[in-house]
Amino acid sequence: MKRIFFFILLLLHLCISCGDKSKTKELKNSVLSLLKTDEYYYHSDSLVKAKSKEALNYCKARNWNTEVCFMLDMSIHSGKKRFFIWDLKNNKTLDSGLVAHGCGKKNWGKDDTKEAAVFSNIPESYCSSLGKYKIGNRGVSTWGIKVNYLMHGMEQTNNNALKRQIVLHSWNAVPDNETYPDGVPEGWGCPAVSNNFMRKLDRVIIQSKKPILLWTFK
């Protein structure tokens, strides 16, 4: 991708140098089109890596799982994979998937806030909440694969999670593959993932002998 981008810039420079205005305009539009493509906006995990050390220290201090955690980078467009199963020891992504956020005052099941989610800890706000959570007990869900996990909010920004019935679960409406530039359907604040990704998360949680950190940030 980088080679294509710089090749176009080189052609643009040559056209400008030779004074061909028509070709310059055409190539300029090509560059702008390229900048808007899905490939150009592909997300790197740099922000997650930057928070990895803090996540590891947080887990060590509480005697939680220090090998793996769940990191949700909500600054990413909802149609891109932004739920990371994170290897805390090797500081890298083990797997990733799509995740829904809350619709807030917008329409349930739509993607109105796909580029700019609104967050709140207020009951009945229908928003997702930022902050660190401890993954709690496994339960039965009416959604997806019928499995959910309680989420204990550990900060002022998410300490109403249990009261708000915010749980980790799957939702048939969330696909496995990225939907960008479309977003995924928005729910009432739970981090809802695809059925297949939930099966992966379920295995990780069941195998863990200690609580797992789920950290939602932007």
PDB file of C-alpha atoms in Angstrom, residues 3-218:
ATOM      1  CA  ARG A   3       4.568   1.769  -2.379  1.00  0.00           C
ATOM      2  CA  ILE A   4       1.396   2.535  -4.368  1.00  0.00           C
ATOM      3  CA  PHE A   5       0.829   5.713  -2.355  1.00  0.00           C
ATOM      4  CA  PHE A   6       4.352   7.046  -2.896  1.00  0.00           C
ATOM      5  CA  PHE A   7       4.268   6.055  -6.576  1.00  0.00           C
ATOM      6  CA  ILE A   8       1.140   8.185  -7.071  1.00  0.00           C
ATOM      7  CA  LEU A   9       2.754  11.081  -5.215  1.00  0.00           C
ATOM      8  CA  LEU A  10       5.778  10.783  -7.497  1.00  0.00           C
ATOM      9  CA  LEU A  11       3.575  10.902 -10.599  1.00  0.00           C
ATOM     10  CA  LEU A  12       1.737  13.881  -9.165  1.00  0.00           C
ATOM     11  CA  HIS A  13       5.035  15.681  -8.604  1.00  0.00           C
ATOM     12  CA  LEU A  14       6.152  14.945 -12.173  1.00  0.00           C
ATOM     13  CA  CYS A  15       2.875  16.263 -13.616  1.00  0.00           C
ATOM     14  CA  ILE A  16       3.166  19.428 -11.582  1.00  0.00           C
ATOM     15  CA  SER A  17       6.753  19.826 -12.788  1.00  0.00           C
ATOM     16  CA  CYS A  18       5.806  19.455 -16.451  1.00  0.00           C
ATOM     17  CA  GLY A  19       2.849  21.834 -16.086  1.00  0.00           C
ATOM     18  CA  ASP A  20       0.140  19.406 -17.270  1.00  0.00           C
ATOM     19  CA  LYS A  21      -2.837  20.740 -15.308  1.00  0.00           C
ATOM     20  CA  SER A  22      -5.347  18.146 -16.541  1.00  0.00           C
ATOM     21  CA  LYS A  23      -3.162  15.212 -15.510  1.00  0.00           C
ATOM     22  CA  THR A  24      -2.294  16.931 -12.233  1.00  0.00           C
ATOM     23  CA  LYS A  25      -5.989  17.285 -11.371  1.00  0.00           C
ATOM     24  CA  GLU A  26      -6.680  13.672 -12.351  1.00  0.00           C
ATOM     25  CA  LEU A  27      -3.853  12.338 -10.208  1.00  0.00           C
ATOM     26  CA  LYS A  28      -4.813  14.594  -7.314  1.00  0.00           C
ATOM     27  CA  ASN A  29      -8.296  13.064  -7.341  1.00  0.00           C
ATOM     28  CA  SER A  30      -6.736   9.596  -7.433  1.00  0.00           C
ATOM     29  CA  VAL A  31      -4.669  10.387  -4.349  1.00  0.00           C
ATOM     30  CA  LEU A  32      -7.700  11.705  -2.480  1.00  0.00           C
ATOM     31  CA  SER A  33      -9.665   8.619  -3.477  1.00  0.00           C
ATOM     32  CA  LEU A  34      -6.863   6.400  -2.248  1.00  0.00           C
ATOM     33  CA  LEU A  35      -6.738   8.190   1.081  1.00  0.00           C
ATOM     34  CA  LYS A  36     -10.389   7.307   1.639  1.00  0.00           C
ATOM     35  CA  THR A  37     -10.017   3.603   0.898  1.00  0.00           C
ATOM     36  CA  ASP A  38     -10.493   0.867   3.449  1.00  0.00           C
ATOM     37  CA  GLU A  39      -6.883  -0.238   3.069  1.00  0.00           C
ATOM     38  CA  TYR A  40      -5.506   3.199   3.904  1.00  0.00           C
ATOM     39  CA  TYR A  41      -7.565   3.353   7.088  1.00  0.00           C
ATOM     40  CA  TYR A  42      -6.469  -0.095   8.236  1.00  0.00           C
ATOM     41  CA  HIS A  43      -5.916   0.080  11.975  1.00  0.00           C
ATOM     42  CA  SER A  44      -2.599  -0.633  13.652  1.00  0.00           C
ATOM     43  CA  ASP A  45      -2.552  -1.746  17.257  1.00  0.00           C
ATOM     44  CA  SER A  46      -0.233   1.070  18.334  1.00  0.00           C
ATOM     45  CA  LEU A  47      -2.701   2.539  20.830  1.00  0.00           C
ATOM     46  CA  VAL A  48      -3.299  -0.865  22.389  1.00  0.00           C
ATOM     47  CA  LYS A  49       0.446  -1.444  22.642  1.00  0.00           C
ATOM     48  CA  ALA A  50       0.850   1.915  24.347  1.00  0.00           C
ATOM     49  CA  LYS A  51      -1.646   0.849  27.019  1.00  0.00           C
ATOM     50  CA  SER A  52      -0.352  -2.703  27.384  1.00  0.00           C
ATOM     51  CA  LYS A  53       2.167  -1.936  30.134  1.00  0.00           C
ATOM     52  CA  GLU A  54      -0.464  -0.174  32.219  1.00  0.00           C
ATOM     53  CA  ALA A  55      -2.810  -3.098  31.689  1.00  0.00           C
ATOM     54  CA  LEU A  56      -0.165  -5.585  32.802  1.00  0.00           C
ATOM     55  CA  ASN A  57       0.704  -3.589  35.939  1.00  0.00           C
ATOM     56  CA  TYR A  58      -2.998  -3.241  36.742  1.00  0.00           C
ATOM     57  CA  CYS A  59      -3.479  -6.993  36.526  1.00  0.00           C
ATOM     58  CA  LYS A  60      -0.357  -7.736  38.586  1.00  0.00           C
ATOM     59  CA  ALA A  61      -1.509  -5.407  41.364  1.00  0.00           C
ATOM     60  CA  ARG A  62      -4.832  -7.257  41.621  1.00  0.00           C
ATOM     61  CA  ASN A  63      -3.569 -10.785  41.071  1.00  0.00           C
ATOM     62  CA  TRP A  64      -5.560 -11.065  37.847  1.00  0.00           C
ATOM     63  CA  ASN A  65      -4.560 -12.903  34.698  1.00  0.00           C
ATOM     64  CA  THR A  66      -1.231 -11.449  33.525  1.00  0.00           C
ATOM     65  CA  GLU A  67      -1.018 -13.449  30.313  1.00  0.00           C
ATOM     66  CA  VAL A  68      -4.050 -12.219  28.419  1.00  0.00           C
ATOM     67  CA  CYS A  69      -6.597  -9.413  28.555  1.00  0.00           C
ATOM     68  CA  PHE A  70      -9.291  -7.886  26.352  1.00  0.00           C
ATOM     69  CA  MET A  71      -8.640  -4.419  24.925  1.00  0.00           C
ATOM     70  CA  LEU A  72     -11.413  -2.463  23.161  1.00  0.00           C
ATOM     71  CA  ASP A  73     -10.172   0.549  21.208  1.00  0.00           C
ATOM     72  CA  MET A  74     -13.367   2.534  20.703  1.00  0.00           C
ATOM     73  CA  SER A  75     -11.578   5.271  18.783  1.00  0.00           C
ATOM     74  CA  ILE A  76     -11.788   2.921  15.806  1.00  0.00           C
ATOM     75  CA  HIS A  77     -14.712   2.981  13.381  1.00  0.00           C
ATOM     76  CA  SER A  78     -17.257   0.350  14.470  1.00  0.00           C
ATOM     77  CA  GLY A  79     -17.027  -1.408  11.115  1.00  0.00           C
ATOM     78  CA  LYS A  80     -13.374  -2.277  11.831  1.00  0.00           C
ATOM     79  CA  LYS A  81     -12.102  -4.900  14.237  1.00  0.00           C
ATOM     80  CA  ARG A  82     -11.466  -3.139  17.547  1.00  0.00           C
ATOM     81  CA  PHE A  83     -11.889  -5.873  20.191  1.00  0.00           C
ATOM     82  CA  PHE A  84      -8.424  -7.331  20.775  1.00  0.00           C
ATOM     83  CA  ILE A  85      -7.532 -10.502  22.631  1.00  0.00           C
ATOM     84  CA  TRP A  86      -4.194  -9.208  23.840  1.00  0.00           C
ATOM     85  CA  ASP A  87      -1.065 -11.172  24.745  1.00  0.00           C
ATOM     86  CA  LEU A  88       0.282  -9.279  27.753  1.00  0.00           C
ATOM     87  CA  LYS A  89       3.559 -11.216  27.874  1.00  0.00           C
ATOM     88  CA  ASN A  90       4.541 -10.687  24.258  1.00  0.00           C
ATOM     89  CA  ASN A  91       2.686  -7.403  23.746  1.00  0.00           C
ATOM     90  CA  LYS A  92       0.801  -8.452  20.623  1.00  0.00           C
ATOM     91  CA  THR A  93      -2.650  -9.282  19.278  1.00  0.00           C
ATOM     92  CA  LEU A  94      -3.748 -12.897  19.544  1.00  0.00           C
ATOM     93  CA  ASP A  95      -7.055 -12.315  17.791  1.00  0.00           C
ATOM     94  CA  SER A  96      -9.502  -9.520  17.067  1.00  0.00           C
ATOM     95  CA  GLY A  97     -13.159  -9.029  16.235  1.00  0.00           C
ATOM     96  CA  LEU A  98     -15.926  -6.531  15.710  1.00  0.00           C
ATOM     97  CA  VAL A  99     -17.805  -5.181  18.716  1.00  0.00           C
ATOM     98  CA  ALA A 100     -20.970  -3.133  19.018  1.00  0.00           C
ATOM     99  CA  HIS A 101     -21.351  -0.073  21.225  1.00  0.00           C
ATOM    100  CA  GLY A 102     -24.424   1.594  22.666  1.00  0.00           C
ATOM    101  CA  CYS A 103     -26.774   3.609  20.486  1.00  0.00           C
ATOM    102  CA  GLY A 104     -27.414   6.309  23.105  1.00  0.00           C
ATOM    103  CA  LYS A 105     -30.154   8.625  21.864  1.00  0.00           C
ATOM    104  CA  LYS A 106     -29.888   7.281  18.331  1.00  0.00           C
ATOM    105  CA  ASN A 107     -31.753   4.346  16.815  1.00  0.00           C
ATOM    106  CA  TRP A 108     -31.229   0.853  18.229  1.00  0.00           C
ATOM    107  CA  GLY A 109     -29.888  -1.586  15.650  1.00  0.00           C
ATOM    108  CA  LYS A 110     -28.546   1.132  13.336  1.00  0.00           C
ATOM    109  CA  ASP A 111     -25.004   2.474  12.900  1.00  0.00           C
ATOM    110  CA  ASP A 112     -25.662   6.195  13.412  1.00  0.00           C
ATOM    111  CA  THR A 113     -22.610   6.684  15.672  1.00  0.00           C
ATOM    112  CA  LYS A 114     -20.231   4.326  13.860  1.00  0.00           C
ATOM    113  CA  GLU A 115     -17.519   6.997  13.662  1.00  0.00           C
ATOM    114  CA  ALA A 116     -18.081   8.778  16.976  1.00  0.00           C
ATOM    115  CA  ALA A 117     -19.657   6.732  19.752  1.00  0.00           C
ATOM    116  CA  VAL A 118     -21.052   8.564  22.782  1.00  0.00           C
ATOM    117  CA  PHE A 119     -20.160   7.128  26.188  1.00  0.00           C
ATOM    118  CA  SER A 120     -21.945   7.367  29.519  1.00  0.00           C
ATOM    119  CA  ASN A 121     -22.182   5.592  32.881  1.00  0.00           C
ATOM    120  CA  ILE A 122     -25.725   6.841  33.533  1.00  0.00           C
ATOM    121  CA  PRO A 123     -28.470   4.177  33.828  1.00  0.00           C
ATOM    122  CA  GLU A 124     -30.851   4.072  30.860  1.00  0.00           C
ATOM    123  CA  SER A 125     -28.477   6.147  28.749  1.00  0.00           C
ATOM    124  CA  TYR A 126     -28.104   3.191  26.340  1.00  0.00           C
ATOM    125  CA  CYS A 127     -24.454   4.120  25.975  1.00  0.00           C
ATOM    126  CA  SER A 128     -21.319   2.066  26.421  1.00  0.00           C
ATOM    127  CA  SER A 129     -18.996   3.046  29.274  1.00  0.00           C
ATOM    128  CA  LEU A 130     -15.250   3.555  29.100  1.00  0.00           C
ATOM    129  CA  GLY A 131     -12.900   2.116  31.686  1.00  0.00           C
ATOM    130  CA  LYS A 132     -11.486  -1.083  33.136  1.00  0.00           C
ATOM    131  CA  TYR A 133     -13.736  -4.043  33.941  1.00  0.00           C
ATOM    132  CA  LYS A 134     -13.250  -7.346  35.681  1.00  0.00           C
ATOM    133  CA  ILE A 135     -14.875 -10.195  33.788  1.00  0.00           C
ATOM    134  CA  GLY A 136     -17.228 -11.908  36.238  1.00  0.00           C
ATOM    135  CA  ASN A 137     -19.420 -14.984  36.344  1.00  0.00           C
ATOM    136  CA  ARG A 138     -20.623 -16.840  33.277  1.00  0.00           C
ATOM    137  CA  GLY A 139     -24.371 -16.758  32.727  1.00  0.00           C
ATOM    138  CA  VAL A 140     -27.141 -17.564  30.285  1.00  0.00           C
ATOM    139  CA  SER A 141     -28.012 -14.989  27.647  1.00  0.00           C
ATOM    140  CA  THR A 142     -31.080 -14.520  25.474  1.00  0.00           C
ATOM    141  CA  TRP A 143     -28.758 -13.322  22.691  1.00  0.00           C
ATOM    142  CA  GLY A 144     -26.356 -15.030  20.304  1.00  0.00           C
ATOM    143  CA  ILE A 145     -24.873 -18.287  21.566  1.00  0.00           C
ATOM    144  CA  LYS A 146     -26.811 -17.899  24.844  1.00  0.00           C
ATOM    145  CA  VAL A 147     -23.692 -17.159  26.929  1.00  0.00           C
ATOM    146  CA  ASN A 148     -22.828 -13.944  28.747  1.00  0.00           C
ATOM    147  CA  TYR A 149     -20.378 -12.700  31.346  1.00  0.00           C
ATOM    148  CA  LEU A 150     -20.966 -10.156  34.069  1.00  0.00           C
ATOM    149  CA  MET A 151     -18.793  -7.050  33.860  1.00  0.00           C
ATOM    150  CA  HIS A 152     -17.671  -5.393  37.086  1.00  0.00           C
ATOM    151  CA  GLY A 153     -16.859  -1.746  36.411  1.00  0.00           C
ATOM    152  CA  MET A 154     -13.730  -0.781  38.334  1.00  0.00           C
ATOM    153  CA  GLU A 155     -13.762   2.980  37.737  1.00  0.00           C
ATOM    154  CA  GLN A 156     -15.999   6.005  38.168  1.00  0.00           C
ATOM    155  CA  THR A 157     -16.690   5.919  34.444  1.00  0.00           C
ATOM    156  CA  ASN A 158     -18.189   2.421  34.491  1.00  0.00           C
ATOM    157  CA  ASN A 159     -19.126   1.492  38.070  1.00  0.00           C
ATOM    158  CA  ASN A 160     -22.812   1.255  37.193  1.00  0.00           C
ATOM    159  CA  ALA A 161     -22.230  -1.674  34.830  1.00  0.00           C
ATOM    160  CA  LEU A 162     -23.921  -4.291  37.002  1.00  0.00           C
ATOM    161  CA  LYS A 163     -26.831  -1.968  37.776  1.00  0.00           C
ATOM    162  CA  ARG A 164     -27.213  -1.270  34.070  1.00  0.00           C
ATOM    163  CA  GLN A 165     -27.004  -4.990  33.232  1.00  0.00           C
ATOM    164  CA  ILE A 166     -24.003  -4.436  30.996  1.00  0.00           C
ATOM    165  CA  VAL A 167     -22.632  -7.847  30.043  1.00  0.00           C
ATOM    166  CA  LEU A 168     -20.292  -9.351  27.481  1.00  0.00           C
ATOM    167  CA  HIS A 169     -22.335 -11.389  24.996  1.00  0.00           C
ATOM    168  CA  SER A 170     -22.748 -12.218  21.334  1.00  0.00           C
ATOM    169  CA  TRP A 171     -25.388 -10.911  18.943  1.00  0.00           C
ATOM    170  CA  ASN A 172     -26.491 -12.469  15.668  1.00  0.00           C
ATOM    171  CA  ALA A 173     -26.461  -8.990  14.087  1.00  0.00           C
ATOM    172  CA  VAL A 174     -22.696  -8.642  14.555  1.00  0.00           C
ATOM    173  CA  PRO A 175     -20.797 -10.307  11.680  1.00  0.00           C
ATOM    174  CA  ASP A 176     -17.384 -11.929  11.696  1.00  0.00           C
ATOM    175  CA  ASN A 177     -15.925  -9.817   8.909  1.00  0.00           C
ATOM    176  CA  GLU A 178     -15.362  -6.072   8.817  1.00  0.00           C
ATOM    177  CA  THR A 179     -18.206  -3.973   7.431  1.00  0.00           C
ATOM    178  CA  TYR A 180     -16.366  -0.668   6.900  1.00  0.00           C
ATOM    179  CA  PRO A 181     -17.437   1.887   5.681  1.00  0.00           C
ATOM    180  CA  ASP A 182     -20.681   0.672   7.268  1.00  0.00           C
ATOM    181  CA  GLY A 183     -20.722   0.198  11.017  1.00  0.00           C
ATOM    182  CA  VAL A 184     -22.103  -2.679  13.053  1.00  0.00           C
ATOM    183  CA  PRO A 185     -25.589  -2.407  14.588  1.00  0.00           C
ATOM    184  CA  GLU A 186     -25.654  -0.526  17.886  1.00  0.00           C
ATOM    185  CA  GLY A 187     -27.261  -1.928  21.017  1.00  0.00           C
ATOM    186  CA  TRP A 188     -27.944  -0.658  24.519  1.00  0.00           C
ATOM    187  CA  GLY A 189     -24.391  -0.435  25.816  1.00  0.00           C
ATOM    188  CA  CYS A 190     -23.143  -4.016  26.058  1.00  0.00           C
ATOM    189  CA  PRO A 191     -19.969  -5.002  24.203  1.00  0.00           C
ATOM    190  CA  ALA A 192     -21.708  -7.394  21.799  1.00  0.00           C
ATOM    191  CA  VAL A 193     -19.575  -9.484  19.445  1.00  0.00           C
ATOM    192  CA  SER A 194     -20.186 -12.068  16.732  1.00  0.00           C
ATOM    193  CA  ASN A 195     -21.157 -15.598  17.705  1.00  0.00           C
ATOM    194  CA  ASN A 196     -17.879 -17.077  16.483  1.00  0.00           C
ATOM    195  CA  PHE A 197     -15.779 -14.477  18.263  1.00  0.00           C
ATOM    196  CA  MET A 198     -17.767 -15.032  21.456  1.00  0.00           C
ATOM    197  CA  ARG A 199     -16.924 -18.722  21.292  1.00  0.00           C
ATOM    198  CA  LYS A 200     -13.244 -17.759  21.224  1.00  0.00           C
ATOM    199  CA  LEU A 201     -13.654 -15.378  24.163  1.00  0.00           C
ATOM    200  CA  ASP A 202     -15.599 -18.004  26.063  1.00  0.00           C
ATOM    201  CA  ARG A 203     -12.758 -20.517  25.720  1.00  0.00           C
ATOM    202  CA  VAL A 204     -10.194 -17.955  26.890  1.00  0.00           C
ATOM    203  CA  ILE A 205     -12.259 -17.018  29.943  1.00  0.00           C
ATOM    204  CA  ILE A 206     -13.115 -20.603  30.911  1.00  0.00           C
ATOM    205  CA  GLN A 207      -9.449 -21.627  30.735  1.00  0.00           C
ATOM    206  CA  SER A 208      -8.302 -18.711  32.882  1.00  0.00           C
ATOM    207  CA  LYS A 209      -7.759 -19.446  36.567  1.00  0.00           C
ATOM    208  CA  LYS A 210      -7.747 -15.746  37.421  1.00  0.00           C
ATOM    209  CA  PRO A 211     -10.024 -12.798  36.544  1.00  0.00           C
ATOM    210  CA  ILE A 212      -9.471 -11.244  33.134  1.00  0.00           C
ATOM    211  CA  LEU A 213      -9.262  -7.509  32.480  1.00  0.00           C
ATOM    212  CA  LEU A 214     -11.523  -5.978  29.840  1.00  0.00           C
ATOM    213  CA  TRP A 215     -10.479  -2.401  29.124  1.00  0.00           C
ATOM    214  CA  THR A 216     -12.597  -0.099  26.972  1.00  0.00           C
ATOM    215  CA  PHE A 217     -10.883   3.124  25.892  1.00  0.00           C
ATOM    216  CA  LYS A 218     -10.635   5.639  23.077  1.00  0.00           C
TER     217      LYS A 218
END
